[in-house]
Amino acid sequence: MELQLTAAFLNAMVLQAGESAAAIPPATGAAIGFGLAAIGAGYAERSIGSAAVGAIAEDRGMLGYGVLLTVIPETIVIFGLVVVFLLQ
Amino acid sequence: MNTTVDTANYGYVTARVRVRRAALFDEDDYRKLVRMGPGEIARFMEETEYETEMNALGSRHDGVDLIEYALNRNLAKHFDDLLTFAGGELYDNIARYLRKFDAWNVKTVIRGVYTDAGQQTIADDLIRAGAFSDELLDQLTEAGSIEMVVEQLSNTIFGPALEEAYADYEEMDVLVPLENAIDRAFYSDLLGDVPENPSEPTALYVQLLRAEIDFRNIRNALRLARSGADIDPSEYFISGGQLFEESELAQLTTNVGQLTEYLRQSSYRSDLENALDDLEEADSLIEFERALDRALLEYTDALTNRYHLSICPVIAYIRAKEREVDNIRAIARGKEAGLTDEEIEEELVIV
């Protein structure tokens, strides 16, 4: 019984997909993906940034390392941007 | 949502203390210091991060006193900074730990009053890094008798314990009961405030404190075992550790061999291995106590490396900074007393 229901649901989904466009348009999907990547980068930079500021406050020689380490999570946003360009 | 956890800025504080930890004196600096006279040590310190304190105090004091007061003031400055940096749960835990300086200050005042040291002498020896206000500390230094000191502390964490111990002090006229009461009040307060189900950072903090209590109990147990004096070990027992039960300690203090064997079987065996070997070979309690200090520092450092975003680096820094101050004081005082370089080097704990 359960198996039949699942099969019927899958058939309906396939039919629906065939009839109309995707549930989420590519541009919207790319935008969501980019937004999530940006949130991820922000979250990662939050603690790295605060630690970097702490280290720089103690020793200005740490400035280079601090900035470098803080921007590393920025690559996640760049990956998001790449996806946006691929889908355009 | 637990807001106290949210405001705990572990990354920021940890980064700052790690930089400060790296700036502490290393083995080479100590080697240089041991070869200097008191005047040269003072000059050397003027070129390090103690510069501000040395210049500020230079007009009022000189020689070894200047070094000692500058060390105390520098220590207080750094630990005050920690409280300025930290937030949330981290702030609470650091503040609670720094009350050890309140304990230190109360002991200093009691000893000062007991030996009739002048008000200014006592005030100079205080380390203003704890939770006591400057007002309270000033009142304490002005107190003319130990009874007055105990009275003024009645509203603090040390109040009830000191009042209880005061009767013993009056009876025996020695400071031991009062000093014990201070230590025990401090440690029971440290662990007493901890919530039933602590968060992970707080649980780590508790682990560090338990280790500190254990090490203190080990030291007291060995001192008692060595002295052979007829003293009730439970008077010195600090509860809260994980290594001893009170009854076990009472039995172990009767025999040094049994105690070292017990320690070799304990969870600290890897940390204490060298210390225990030293004790058996050198047969000297002082060396063993240095080895214990070293083992506690190493244990804290090991936890720091394992849990780098926690209170561990902060406690490790506090202990290492205290150690540095003790080392420099030992060198300066040792030079003043005319000890040889080798004798002074034996006093140092370098990790």
XYZ file of C-alpha atoms in Angstrom:
439
model
C 0.000 0.000 0.000
C 2.698 2.401 1.048
C 4.784 1.492 -1.982
C 1.851 2.206 -4.312
C 1.284 5.606 -2.725
C 4.952 6.519 -3.102
C 4.912 5.466 -6.753
C 1.777 7.534 -7.383
C 3.378 10.561 -5.703
C 6.526 10.212 -7.796
C 4.449 9.935 -10.979
C 2.586 13.097 -10.089
C 5.861 14.923 -9.421
C 7.334 13.827 -12.753
C 4.202 14.889 -14.586
C 4.229 18.263 -12.860
C 7.890 18.802 -13.669
C 7.271 17.942 -17.276
C 4.321 20.275 -17.550
C 5.671 23.470 -16.052
C 8.977 25.190 -15.200
C 11.089 24.215 -12.124
C 9.605 25.036 -8.708
C 12.441 27.465 -8.067
C 13.675 29.445 -11.077
C 17.460 29.290 -11.674
C 17.990 32.954 -10.869
C 16.182 32.638 -7.535
C 18.109 29.451 -6.728
C 21.386 31.189 -7.490
C 20.372 34.131 -5.335
C 19.488 31.858 -2.403
C 22.745 29.953 -2.831
C 24.740 33.162 -2.936
C 22.955 34.524 0.117
C 23.614 31.354 2.109
C 27.289 31.422 1.070
C 27.524 35.024 2.232
C 25.919 34.157 5.595
C 28.363 31.249 5.965
C 31.324 33.527 5.276
C 30.020 36.129 7.709
C 29.566 33.527 10.410
C 33.089 32.189 9.900
C 34.599 35.675 9.835
C 32.826 36.673 13.028
C 35.042 34.710 15.394
C 38.191 34.892 13.255
C 37.782 38.664 13.035
C 37.338 39.114 16.761
C 40.386 36.944 17.476
C 42.393 38.863 14.852
C 41.425 42.215 16.374
C 42.475 40.879 19.780
C 45.872 39.819 18.478
C 46.413 43.091 16.569
C 45.484 45.120 19.666
C 48.321 43.404 21.504
C 50.862 43.445 18.705
C 50.541 45.576 15.578
C 52.864 43.217 13.758
C 49.967 40.772 13.591
C 48.059 43.065 11.220
C 49.100 41.184 8.075
C 48.299 37.749 9.455
C 45.074 39.015 10.984
C 43.740 40.458 7.738
C 44.859 37.402 5.769
C 43.161 34.925 8.071
C 40.014 37.029 8.305
C 39.506 37.138 4.544
C 40.043 33.410 3.957
C 36.345 32.546 4.516
C 35.604 35.193 1.874
C 36.359 32.449 -0.671
C 32.990 30.884 0.218
C 31.256 34.004 -1.152
C 33.406 33.804 -4.279
C 32.249 30.212 -4.806
C 28.674 31.456 -4.453
C 29.383 34.133 -7.040
C 30.835 31.520 -9.419
C 27.582 29.544 -9.152
C 25.605 32.690 -9.967
C 27.675 33.277 -13.126
C 27.403 29.612 -14.161
C 23.622 29.758 -13.955
C 23.251 33.030 -15.839
C 18.481 31.327 24.267
C 21.253 31.635 26.794
C 22.525 35.181 26.431
C 25.517 34.734 28.727
C 27.043 32.213 26.342
C 26.427 34.556 23.429
C 28.374 37.409 24.933
C 31.360 35.274 25.953
C 34.054 36.430 23.506
C 36.436 33.484 23.696
C 38.168 34.208 20.378
C 39.068 37.785 21.238
C 40.264 37.148 24.798
C 42.148 33.992 23.849
C 44.016 35.806 21.077
C 45.014 38.596 23.464
C 46.235 36.300 26.225
C 48.142 34.154 23.773
C 50.078 37.179 22.535
C 50.759 38.207 26.141
C 51.781 34.688 27.040
C 54.288 34.700 24.190
C 55.767 37.960 25.514
C 56.597 36.493 28.935
C 60.249 36.039 29.853
C 61.813 32.924 28.407
C 64.684 30.763 29.558
C 67.305 33.061 28.014
C 65.921 36.092 29.843
C 66.055 34.215 33.136
C 69.611 33.112 32.429
C 70.569 36.757 31.897
C 68.667 37.913 34.988
C 70.316 35.345 37.240
C 73.697 36.811 36.323
C 72.700 40.385 37.145
C 72.721 42.328 40.407
C 69.526 43.992 41.733
C 70.395 47.313 40.065
C 70.969 45.670 36.713
C 67.735 43.685 37.041
C 65.856 46.955 37.617
C 67.506 48.470 34.536
C 66.722 45.366 32.474
C 63.094 45.540 33.525
C 62.872 49.181 32.478
C 63.458 48.026 28.946
C 60.746 45.364 29.041
C 57.012 45.618 29.445
C 57.453 46.534 33.115
C 58.714 49.952 31.984
C 55.581 51.926 32.964
C 55.471 50.541 36.505
C 59.215 50.906 37.022
C 59.076 54.568 35.983
C 55.970 55.273 38.048
C 57.420 53.765 41.225
C 61.064 54.673 40.643
C 60.879 57.947 42.573
C 59.402 56.382 45.715
C 61.253 53.068 45.973
C 64.553 51.592 44.929
C 66.432 48.321 44.690
C 64.595 45.050 45.283
C 61.537 46.801 46.753
C 61.101 48.750 43.541
C 61.250 45.525 41.525
C 58.732 43.812 43.788
C 56.201 46.643 43.798
C 56.524 47.069 40.044
C 55.888 43.332 39.614
C 52.770 43.455 41.792
C 51.401 46.482 40.035
C 52.084 45.027 36.606
C 50.325 41.796 37.591
C 47.272 43.716 38.777
C 47.219 45.754 35.548
C 47.250 42.668 33.339
C 44.559 40.876 35.296
C 42.361 43.980 35.352
C 42.786 44.084 31.582
C 41.463 40.528 31.342
C 38.256 41.594 33.051
C 37.969 44.570 30.713
C 38.273 42.329 27.650
C 36.016 39.492 28.697
C 32.246 39.295 28.528
C 29.417 37.010 29.608
C 30.219 33.655 31.112
C 33.938 34.121 30.490
C 33.935 37.332 32.546
C 32.161 35.608 35.436
C 34.613 32.728 35.498
C 37.716 34.942 35.274
C 36.375 37.265 37.987
C 35.696 34.298 40.225
C 39.197 32.933 39.668
C 40.853 36.294 40.281
C 39.345 36.351 43.765
C 42.473 34.401 44.648
C 44.088 37.833 44.909
C 41.454 38.791 47.447
C 42.561 35.738 49.395
C 46.192 36.817 48.949
C 45.391 40.372 50.085
C 43.489 39.212 53.156
C 46.438 36.983 54.107
C 48.870 39.863 53.545
C 46.813 42.173 55.742
C 46.463 39.590 58.508
C 50.183 38.832 58.450
C 50.982 42.546 58.357
C 48.753 43.312 61.329
C 50.121 40.286 63.197
C 53.721 41.430 62.732
C 52.897 45.115 63.350
C 54.062 46.160 59.900
C 53.157 49.731 59.078
C 50.041 50.696 57.150
C 52.047 51.806 54.119
C 54.109 48.597 54.096
C 50.956 46.488 54.000
C 49.384 48.675 51.329
C 52.508 48.354 49.157
C 52.331 44.563 49.278
C 48.710 44.297 48.152
C 47.897 43.116 44.653
C 44.860 45.032 43.524
C 43.593 42.508 41.012
C 40.738 40.868 42.865
C 37.094 41.750 43.413
C 37.643 43.843 46.570
C 37.178 47.578 46.088
C 40.060 49.944 46.807
C 37.958 51.354 49.638
C 37.692 48.006 51.384
C 41.406 47.342 50.910
C 42.247 50.750 52.396
C 39.981 50.050 55.359
C 41.700 46.718 55.879
C 45.173 48.238 55.890
C 44.001 50.808 58.448
C 42.689 48.101 60.785
C 44.617 48.009 64.036
C 43.866 44.430 65.054
C 43.052 41.089 63.475
C 39.643 41.211 65.098
C 38.878 44.405 63.179
C 40.055 42.815 59.917
C 37.744 39.851 60.502
C 34.886 42.244 61.307
C 35.406 44.269 58.139
C 35.374 41.120 56.038
C 32.087 39.887 57.493
C 30.155 40.752 54.321
C 32.598 39.021 51.968
C 33.003 35.356 51.030
C 35.701 35.026 53.700
C 33.501 36.353 56.522
C 31.868 33.221 58.004
C 35.009 31.068 57.693
C 37.225 33.716 59.295
C 34.819 34.284 62.162
C 34.827 30.574 62.844
C 38.624 30.349 62.703
C 39.124 33.443 64.852
C 38.381 31.503 68.036
C 41.136 29.004 67.177
C 43.513 31.858 66.439
C 42.808 33.455 69.817
C 43.390 30.140 71.533
C 46.668 29.223 69.794
C 47.957 32.663 68.708
C 49.173 31.322 65.354
C 47.929 32.395 61.938
C 47.522 28.886 60.477
C 43.785 28.508 61.275
C 42.987 31.898 59.725
C 45.055 31.240 56.597
C 43.471 27.836 56.147
C 40.033 29.331 56.541
C 40.839 31.856 53.792
C 42.025 29.164 51.362
C 39.069 26.945 52.007
C 36.567 29.787 51.726
C 38.108 30.793 48.400
C 37.998 27.311 46.870
C 34.554 26.410 48.184
C 33.258 29.690 46.751
C 34.886 28.961 43.399
C 33.178 25.622 43.014
C 30.071 26.524 44.995
C 28.873 29.064 42.445
C 29.124 26.680 39.519
C 25.703 25.621 38.176
C 24.493 22.018 38.562
C 24.699 21.237 34.856
C 27.489 23.443 33.604
C 27.914 24.265 29.938
C 30.980 22.790 28.240
C 33.246 25.825 28.819
C 32.252 25.964 32.477
C 32.793 22.220 32.843
C 36.354 22.691 31.595
C 36.829 25.499 34.063
C 35.686 23.182 36.839
C 38.168 20.557 35.633
C 41.010 23.082 35.893
C 39.959 24.131 39.366
C 39.693 20.538 40.532
C 43.250 19.979 39.329
C 44.403 23.047 41.257
C 42.663 21.832 44.427
C 44.126 18.348 43.965
C 47.635 19.742 43.592
C 47.196 21.874 46.661
C 45.980 18.876 48.618
C 48.962 16.833 47.393
C 51.315 19.563 48.559
C 49.670 19.850 51.958
C 49.578 16.065 52.335
C 53.291 15.793 51.562
C 54.206 18.611 53.892
C 52.268 16.892 56.657
C 53.695 13.488 55.823
C 57.228 14.891 55.853
C 56.886 16.992 58.972
C 55.662 14.052 61.004
C 53.839 16.574 63.162
C 50.756 15.496 65.006
C 48.298 17.639 63.070
C 44.866 16.590 61.938
C 45.133 16.425 58.108
C 41.440 17.185 57.717
C 42.184 20.720 58.919
C 44.169 21.275 55.762
C 41.914 19.355 53.428
C 40.281 21.401 50.694
C 37.181 19.699 49.351
C 36.202 19.823 45.691
C 39.103 17.904 44.191
C 38.721 14.543 42.545
C 41.854 12.825 43.780
C 41.345 12.417 47.495
C 38.547 11.809 49.903
C 39.112 13.390 53.285
C 39.430 9.996 54.970
C 41.931 8.763 52.346
C 44.106 11.810 52.829
C 44.195 11.312 56.581
C 45.523 7.816 56.077
C 47.994 8.695 53.293
C 49.673 11.516 55.186
C 51.068 9.006 57.650
C 53.419 7.518 55.068
C 55.270 9.302 52.245
C 55.935 6.073 50.317
C 52.281 5.161 50.342
C 51.306 8.644 49.184
C 53.727 8.691 46.241
C 52.520 5.225 45.225
C 48.922 6.482 45.351
C 49.870 9.421 43.115
C 51.574 7.107 40.651
C 48.261 5.282 40.227
C 46.183 8.464 39.916
C 44.904 10.232 36.800
C 47.755 12.739 37.068
C 50.407 10.045 36.821
C 51.745 11.209 33.467
C 51.945 14.831 34.669
C 53.523 13.943 37.990
C 55.872 11.204 36.836
C 58.953 13.431 36.733
C 58.008 15.175 39.946
C 57.624 11.873 41.766
C 60.946 10.606 40.415
C 62.543 13.843 41.620
C 61.006 13.413 45.020
C 62.297 9.905 45.415
C 65.766 10.719 44.102
C 66.368 14.161 45.539
C 64.527 13.519 48.736
C 63.745 17.219 48.961
C 60.311 18.623 49.513
C 61.208 22.001 48.014
C 62.207 20.408 44.734
C 59.066 18.355 44.725
C 56.971 21.476 45.232
C 58.692 23.143 42.272
C 58.032 20.022 40.236
C 54.383 20.160 41.299
C 54.150 23.773 40.126
C 55.683 22.765 36.825
C 53.306 19.805 36.502
C 50.267 22.022 37.150
C 51.457 24.520 34.527
C 52.015 21.727 32.038
C 48.614 20.240 32.777
C 46.954 23.626 32.152
C 48.954 24.036 28.939
C 47.902 20.583 27.747
C 44.241 21.518 28.276
C 44.900 24.825 26.489
C 46.134 23.029 23.411
C 43.186 20.671 23.445
C 40.470 23.292 24.036
C 41.869 26.453 22.543
C 38.579 28.397 22.534
C 37.830 28.122 26.216
C 38.866 29.587 29.542
C 41.927 27.288 29.602
C 44.301 29.693 27.780
C 43.248 32.474 30.151
C 43.884 30.423 33.294
C 47.140 29.158 31.756
C 48.186 32.755 31.170
C 47.226 33.837 34.695
C 49.265 30.982 36.168
C 52.228 31.600 33.851
C 52.242 35.329 34.627
C 52.100 34.648 38.367
C 54.996 32.247 37.870
C 57.017 34.873 36.021
C 56.471 37.392 38.804
C 57.449 34.771 41.410
C 60.569 33.910 39.415
C 61.734 37.503 39.039
C 61.035 38.138 42.726
C 63.012 35.010 43.637
C 65.958 36.177 41.534
C 65.931 39.704 42.971
C 65.475 38.563 46.568
C 68.025 35.775 46.089
C 70.612 38.240 44.789
C 69.924 40.582 47.676
C 70.401 37.721 50.136
C 73.669 36.761 48.451
C 72.649 33.336 47.133
C 74.752 31.822 44.379
C 73.479 31.674 40.787
C 72.974 27.922 41.060
C 70.929 28.248 44.229
C 68.720 30.869 42.599
C 68.266 28.776 39.463
C 66.968 25.949 41.626
C 64.249 28.274 42.882
C 62.908 29.017 39.419
C 60.076 27.208 37.696
C 60.497 27.581 33.956
C 58.089 25.868 31.569
